[in-house]
Amino acid sequence: MLLACAMLWGGSYPTAKVAMGAVTPQWLMAIRLLAAASIMVVLFRRQILPYLDRRIIVPGLLVGVTYWGTMVSQMTGLTMIEPGRSSFLTAAYCVLVPFTSWLLLRQKPALRNLVSAALCLTGVGFVSFSSGLGGLTVGTGDLLTLLCALVFSFNLVWLGKFGRHIHPVTLTFAQFVVAGLLCLGGAILTEPAPTAAWLAPDVLACLCYLFFGATMLAQIMQNVGLKVTPPSQASLIMCLETVFSLLFSVVFYGETVEPAAGVGFALIFLAILVSQIRLGAR
């Protein structure tokens, strides 16, 4: 399930890139998140409705606002850079989480976190300054995607903190509702209204994949898989999302990878592995 989850998330990058040829970023995320929340309340009403009280307000707002910041910065950045590049820059959140946890929860990062941070920064340098996939300078799309990784690290720390006391399904529902409403408000205020281009078959197919595959199905499989898989093993499986994203982007979207960018991708992936692997006595 976790491997399938990584594949579904990996496929969401080129799929979202195609969909945003017609649908603007905040409209896309508003429909995606609110549709997922609607389905969740039908399927999991027993895990959601009894827990929608005052205790969910602050946690729901914190995880919802950070998830909204994550999605808006990522989707806006994705309109400017290639899907594979976006996935690897987004994956920097794996390296950032220990430092965010240090800031919010006073949990000091280990030596492997410092090593992975150095590898990740080097990898980002190779990716951003490569001659392919975006030019010789760090572009706006790169900066927005790195901002996405930073905000997402805060989101994950809050989810881990509040998930100890609030049912994960309830917390996920609150996150989707808050982020979806913020995206809807932003779309109404700043983006063009829906058009007939949204009804094109390829756009509808991409939207269905994003709604049901990359959001609902992937989230359910992640929640189930995490219950029966050791965390260290689960995180290593799920970080394959970046590999699947680059693979799907090259095969189906036609993305090309220059040697310098390839070195950067490899260093970022190595940084993710270093940040997740814990060397014990055995």
Tab-separated table of C-alpha atoms in Angstrom:
chain	number	residue	atom	x	y	z
A	1	MET	CA	0.000	0.000	0.000
A	2	LEU	CA	2.788	2.436	0.838
A	3	LEU	CA	4.555	1.690	-2.439
A	4	ALA	CA	1.308	2.245	-4.344
A	5	CYS	CA	0.823	5.459	-2.359
A	6	ALA	CA	4.285	6.658	-3.446
A	7	MET	CA	3.441	5.824	-7.061
A	8	LEU	CA	0.121	7.709	-6.911
A	9	TRP	CA	1.787	10.776	-5.406
A	10	GLY	CA	4.612	10.565	-7.935
A	11	GLY	CA	2.098	10.521	-10.767
A	12	SER	CA	0.331	13.570	-9.373
A	13	TYR	CA	3.135	15.956	-10.450
A	14	PRO	CA	2.897	15.472	-14.237
A	15	THR	CA	-0.893	15.032	-13.936
A	16	ALA	CA	-1.288	18.346	-12.104
A	17	LYS	CA	1.012	20.003	-14.636
A	18	VAL	CA	-1.302	18.897	-17.456
A	19	ALA	CA	-4.453	19.902	-15.544
A	20	MET	CA	-3.079	23.378	-14.857
A	21	GLY	CA	-2.912	23.969	-18.575
A	22	ALA	CA	-6.620	24.765	-18.150
A	23	VAL	CA	-7.320	24.982	-14.398
A	24	THR	CA	-5.567	27.602	-12.272
A	25	PRO	CA	-3.690	26.414	-9.133
A	26	GLN	CA	-6.059	27.525	-6.366
A	27	TRP	CA	-9.193	26.412	-8.216
A	28	LEU	CA	-7.521	23.037	-8.754
A	29	MET	CA	-6.639	22.648	-5.081
A	30	ALA	CA	-10.017	23.952	-3.862
A	31	ILE	CA	-11.925	21.383	-5.904
A	32	ARG	CA	-9.453	18.625	-5.094
A	33	LEU	CA	-9.476	19.163	-1.320
A	34	LEU	CA	-13.178	19.926	-0.854
A	35	ALA	CA	-14.149	16.948	-3.012
A	36	ALA	CA	-11.879	14.716	-0.921
A	37	ALA	CA	-13.345	16.112	2.316
A	38	SER	CA	-16.895	15.471	1.065
A	39	ILE	CA	-16.083	11.853	0.258
A	40	MET	CA	-14.310	11.408	3.599
A	41	VAL	CA	-17.313	12.592	5.606
A	42	VAL	CA	-19.481	10.046	3.779
A	43	LEU	CA	-17.064	7.121	4.175
A	44	PHE	CA	-15.713	7.910	7.662
A	45	ARG	CA	-18.524	9.839	9.345
A	46	ARG	CA	-18.225	7.699	12.498
A	47	GLN	CA	-14.563	8.702	12.856
A	48	ILE	CA	-15.199	12.369	11.991
A	49	LEU	CA	-18.554	13.729	13.175
A	50	PRO	CA	-18.304	12.784	16.894
A	51	TYR	CA	-14.947	14.584	17.196
A	52	LEU	CA	-15.848	17.887	15.527
A	53	ASP	CA	-15.856	20.009	18.677
A	54	ARG	CA	-13.864	22.892	20.148
A	55	ARG	CA	-10.765	20.713	20.604
A	56	ILE	CA	-10.307	20.439	16.829
A	57	ILE	CA	-10.390	24.209	16.133
A	58	VAL	CA	-6.772	25.195	16.878
A	59	PRO	CA	-5.167	21.979	15.529
A	60	GLY	CA	-7.421	22.106	12.456
A	61	LEU	CA	-6.455	25.703	11.741
A	62	LEU	CA	-2.725	25.075	12.194
A	63	VAL	CA	-2.567	21.993	9.959
A	64	GLY	CA	-5.061	23.490	7.487
A	65	VAL	CA	-3.274	26.820	7.040
A	66	THR	CA	0.148	25.180	6.664
A	67	TYR	CA	-1.278	22.641	4.202
A	68	TRP	CA	-2.834	25.503	2.222
A	69	GLY	CA	0.528	27.295	2.131
A	70	THR	CA	2.190	24.072	1.027
A	71	MET	CA	-0.241	23.377	-1.800
A	72	VAL	CA	-0.474	26.933	-3.142
A	73	SER	CA	3.290	27.438	-3.258
A	74	GLN	CA	3.843	23.995	-4.781
A	75	MET	CA	1.144	24.269	-7.452
A	76	THR	CA	2.124	27.835	-8.384
A	77	GLY	CA	5.764	26.775	-8.620
A	78	LEU	CA	4.770	23.772	-10.724
A	79	THR	CA	3.370	26.102	-13.386
A	80	MET	CA	6.921	27.449	-13.836
A	81	ILE	CA	9.135	24.338	-13.619
A	82	GLU	CA	9.074	20.721	-14.766
A	83	PRO	CA	7.256	18.037	-12.692
A	84	GLY	CA	10.350	15.945	-11.895
A	85	ARG	CA	12.287	19.002	-10.771
A	86	SER	CA	9.334	20.047	-8.598
A	87	SER	CA	9.129	16.659	-6.887
A	88	PHE	CA	12.803	16.590	-5.908
A	89	LEU	CA	12.815	20.159	-4.612
A	90	THR	CA	9.610	19.455	-2.660
A	91	ALA	CA	11.255	16.362	-1.157
A	92	ALA	CA	13.597	18.662	0.776
A	93	TYR	CA	10.891	18.621	3.455
A	94	CYS	CA	12.255	15.230	4.581
A	95	VAL	CA	15.514	16.950	5.479
A	96	LEU	CA	13.841	20.024	6.998
A	97	VAL	CA	11.448	18.207	9.365
A	98	PRO	CA	14.088	17.490	12.099
A	99	PHE	CA	15.033	21.176	12.204
A	100	THR	CA	11.389	22.285	12.270
A	101	SER	CA	10.788	19.807	15.086
A	102	TRP	CA	13.753	21.347	16.909
A	103	LEU	CA	12.203	24.796	16.532
A	104	LEU	CA	8.660	23.837	17.573
A	105	LEU	CA	9.137	20.875	19.917
A	106	ARG	CA	12.727	21.407	21.152
A	107	GLN	CA	13.828	18.027	19.734
A	108	LYS	CA	17.482	18.330	18.723
A	109	PRO	CA	18.457	17.011	15.263
A	110	ALA	CA	20.937	14.139	15.075
A	111	LEU	CA	24.258	14.142	13.218
A	112	ARG	CA	22.666	12.350	10.248
A	113	ASN	CA	20.247	15.293	9.913
A	114	LEU	CA	23.143	17.740	9.581
A	115	VAL	CA	24.813	15.508	6.979
A	116	SER	CA	21.564	15.132	5.023
A	117	ALA	CA	21.009	18.902	5.113
A	118	ALA	CA	24.450	19.492	3.584
A	119	LEU	CA	23.790	16.864	0.884
A	120	CYS	CA	20.381	18.337	0.142
A	121	LEU	CA	21.704	21.893	-0.198
A	122	THR	CA	24.408	20.635	-2.553
A	123	GLY	CA	21.808	18.754	-4.569
A	124	VAL	CA	19.537	21.787	-4.789
A	125	GLY	CA	22.531	23.765	-6.039
A	126	PHE	CA	23.169	21.257	-8.816
A	127	VAL	CA	19.491	21.181	-9.785
A	128	SER	CA	18.938	24.935	-9.693
A	129	PHE	CA	22.161	25.933	-11.419
A	130	SER	CA	22.169	23.181	-14.064
A	131	SER	CA	22.078	24.171	-17.709
A	132	GLY	CA	18.902	22.139	-18.219
A	133	LEU	CA	15.431	22.186	-16.671
A	134	GLY	CA	15.197	25.882	-16.103
A	135	GLY	CA	18.369	27.792	-16.855
A	136	LEU	CA	21.453	28.994	-15.027
A	137	THR	CA	19.782	30.794	-12.121
A	138	VAL	CA	17.440	29.954	-9.271
A	139	GLY	CA	14.036	30.847	-10.679
A	140	THR	CA	10.779	31.878	-9.020
A	141	GLY	CA	9.409	28.373	-9.517
A	142	ASP	CA	12.384	26.895	-7.648
A	143	LEU	CA	11.992	29.338	-4.756
A	144	LEU	CA	8.248	28.699	-4.463
A	145	THR	CA	8.828	24.941	-4.433
A	146	LEU	CA	11.492	25.246	-1.744
A	147	LEU	CA	9.060	27.433	0.230
A	148	CYS	CA	6.542	24.606	-0.171
A	149	ALA	CA	9.045	22.158	1.366
A	150	LEU	CA	9.643	24.511	4.304
A	151	VAL	CA	5.941	25.069	5.043
A	152	PHE	CA	5.202	21.356	4.606
A	153	SER	CA	7.794	20.521	7.268
A	154	PHE	CA	5.787	22.662	9.728
A	155	ASN	CA	2.593	20.910	8.618
A	156	LEU	CA	4.067	17.459	9.282
A	157	VAL	CA	5.355	18.415	12.735
A	158	TRP	CA	1.917	19.761	13.702
A	159	LEU	CA	0.256	16.617	12.338
A	160	GLY	CA	2.581	14.438	14.402
A	161	LYS	CA	1.989	16.502	17.536
A	162	PHE	CA	-1.811	16.700	17.326
A	163	GLY	CA	-2.228	13.195	15.883
A	164	ARG	CA	-1.340	11.747	19.308
A	165	HIS	CA	-4.578	13.098	20.787
A	166	ILE	CA	-6.920	13.512	17.801
A	167	HIS	CA	-8.057	10.734	15.464
A	168	PRO	CA	-5.902	10.947	12.288
A	169	VAL	CA	-8.972	10.762	10.010
A	170	THR	CA	-10.619	13.661	11.868
A	171	LEU	CA	-7.431	15.713	11.678
A	172	THR	CA	-7.019	14.969	7.962
A	173	PHE	CA	-10.647	15.990	7.333
A	174	ALA	CA	-10.149	19.280	9.188
A	175	GLN	CA	-6.947	19.905	7.241
A	176	PHE	CA	-8.679	19.356	3.892
A	177	VAL	CA	-11.664	21.575	4.811
A	178	VAL	CA	-9.583	24.528	6.073
A	179	ALA	CA	-7.079	24.377	3.209
A	180	GLY	CA	-9.855	23.834	0.639
A	181	LEU	CA	-11.848	26.857	1.858
A	182	LEU	CA	-8.739	29.058	1.837
A	183	CYS	CA	-7.950	27.925	-1.728
A	184	LEU	CA	-11.561	28.586	-2.755
A	185	GLY	CA	-11.457	32.103	-1.304
A	186	GLY	CA	-8.107	32.799	-2.954
A	187	ALA	CA	-9.340	31.460	-6.284
A	188	ILE	CA	-12.482	33.612	-6.232
A	189	LEU	CA	-10.489	36.740	-5.364
A	190	THR	CA	-7.386	36.326	-7.526
A	191	GLU	CA	-7.985	33.821	-10.331
A	192	PRO	CA	-10.216	33.730	-13.433
A	193	ALA	CA	-13.594	32.028	-13.201
A	194	PRO	CA	-14.048	28.435	-14.454
A	195	THR	CA	-14.312	28.005	-18.223
A	196	ALA	CA	-15.470	25.346	-20.665
A	197	ALA	CA	-11.836	24.267	-21.102
A	198	TRP	CA	-12.135	22.521	-17.741
A	199	LEU	CA	-14.513	20.001	-19.359
A	200	ALA	CA	-11.963	18.752	-21.903
A	201	PRO	CA	-11.576	14.942	-21.584
A	202	ASP	CA	-7.856	15.048	-20.741
A	203	VAL	CA	-8.414	17.720	-18.072
A	204	LEU	CA	-11.309	15.775	-16.526
A	205	ALA	CA	-9.211	12.594	-16.500
A	206	CYS	CA	-6.394	14.442	-14.691
A	207	LEU	CA	-8.847	15.927	-12.184
A	208	CYS	CA	-10.340	12.498	-11.430
A	209	TYR	CA	-6.858	11.070	-10.870
A	210	LEU	CA	-5.937	13.921	-8.527
A	211	PHE	CA	-9.229	13.782	-6.585
A	212	PHE	CA	-9.658	10.044	-6.113
A	213	GLY	CA	-6.188	8.609	-6.691
A	214	ALA	CA	-3.578	11.043	-5.411
A	215	THR	CA	-5.737	12.491	-2.612
A	216	MET	CA	-8.377	10.059	-1.286
A	217	LEU	CA	-6.990	6.625	-2.178
A	218	ALA	CA	-3.366	7.527	-1.425
A	219	GLN	CA	-4.300	9.030	1.954
A	220	ILE	CA	-6.291	5.946	2.963
A	221	MET	CA	-3.506	3.578	1.908
A	222	GLN	CA	-0.966	5.703	3.782
A	223	ASN	CA	-3.023	5.620	6.989
A	224	VAL	CA	-3.519	1.840	6.767
A	225	GLY	CA	0.062	1.103	5.728
A	226	LEU	CA	1.574	3.172	8.525
A	227	LYS	CA	-0.301	1.114	11.110
A	228	VAL	CA	1.430	-2.146	10.173
A	229	THR	CA	4.831	-0.974	8.877
A	230	PRO	CA	7.781	0.199	11.007
A	231	PRO	CA	8.199	3.996	10.633
A	232	SER	CA	11.777	3.803	9.312
A	233	GLN	CA	10.787	1.299	6.626
A	234	ALA	CA	7.632	3.240	5.768
A	235	SER	CA	9.486	6.528	5.300
A	236	LEU	CA	12.026	4.896	2.975
A	237	ILE	CA	9.268	3.371	0.851
A	238	MET	CA	7.316	6.611	0.649
A	239	CYS	CA	10.349	8.701	-0.324
A	240	LEU	CA	10.317	6.751	-3.611
A	241	GLU	CA	7.619	9.259	-4.590
A	242	THR	CA	10.358	11.462	-6.047
A	243	VAL	CA	11.750	8.629	-8.178
A	244	PHE	CA	8.305	7.710	-9.516
A	245	SER	CA	7.571	11.362	-10.238
A	246	LEU	CA	10.739	11.791	-12.308
A	247	LEU	CA	10.120	8.471	-14.091
A	248	PHE	CA	6.509	9.322	-14.974
A	249	SER	CA	7.479	12.864	-15.961
A	250	VAL	CA	10.182	11.632	-18.348
A	251	VAL	CA	8.046	8.828	-19.850
A	252	PHE	CA	4.638	10.535	-20.111
A	253	TYR	CA	5.361	14.275	-19.996
A	254	GLY	CA	8.575	14.340	-22.018
A	255	GLU	CA	10.779	15.957	-19.375
A	256	THR	CA	14.513	15.860	-20.100
A	257	VAL	CA	17.213	15.599	-17.442
A	258	GLU	CA	20.606	17.197	-17.997
A	259	PRO	CA	23.670	15.586	-16.323
A	260	ALA	CA	24.074	18.330	-13.692
A	261	ALA	CA	20.387	18.121	-12.766
A	262	GLY	CA	20.682	14.321	-12.590
A	263	VAL	CA	23.558	14.667	-10.108
A	264	GLY	CA	21.435	17.085	-8.074
A	265	PHE	CA	18.475	14.675	-8.027
A	266	ALA	CA	20.756	11.849	-6.873
A	267	LEU	CA	22.197	13.998	-4.059
A	268	ILE	CA	18.728	15.052	-2.868
A	269	PHE	CA	17.571	11.428	-2.872
A	270	LEU	CA	20.709	10.425	-0.975
A	271	ALA	CA	19.989	13.193	1.537
A	272	ILE	CA	16.487	11.767	2.066
A	273	LEU	CA	17.924	8.292	2.677
A	274	VAL	CA	20.543	9.608	5.096
A	275	SER	CA	17.894	11.544	7.036
A	276	GLN	CA	15.696	8.448	7.390
A	277	ILE	CA	18.156	5.612	8.021
A	278	ARG	CA	19.028	5.012	11.674
A	279	LEU	CA	22.168	2.950	12.261
A	280	GLY	CA	21.801	0.801	15.375
A	281	ALA	CA	24.164	-1.526	17.184
A	282	ARG	CA	23.454	-4.413	14.815
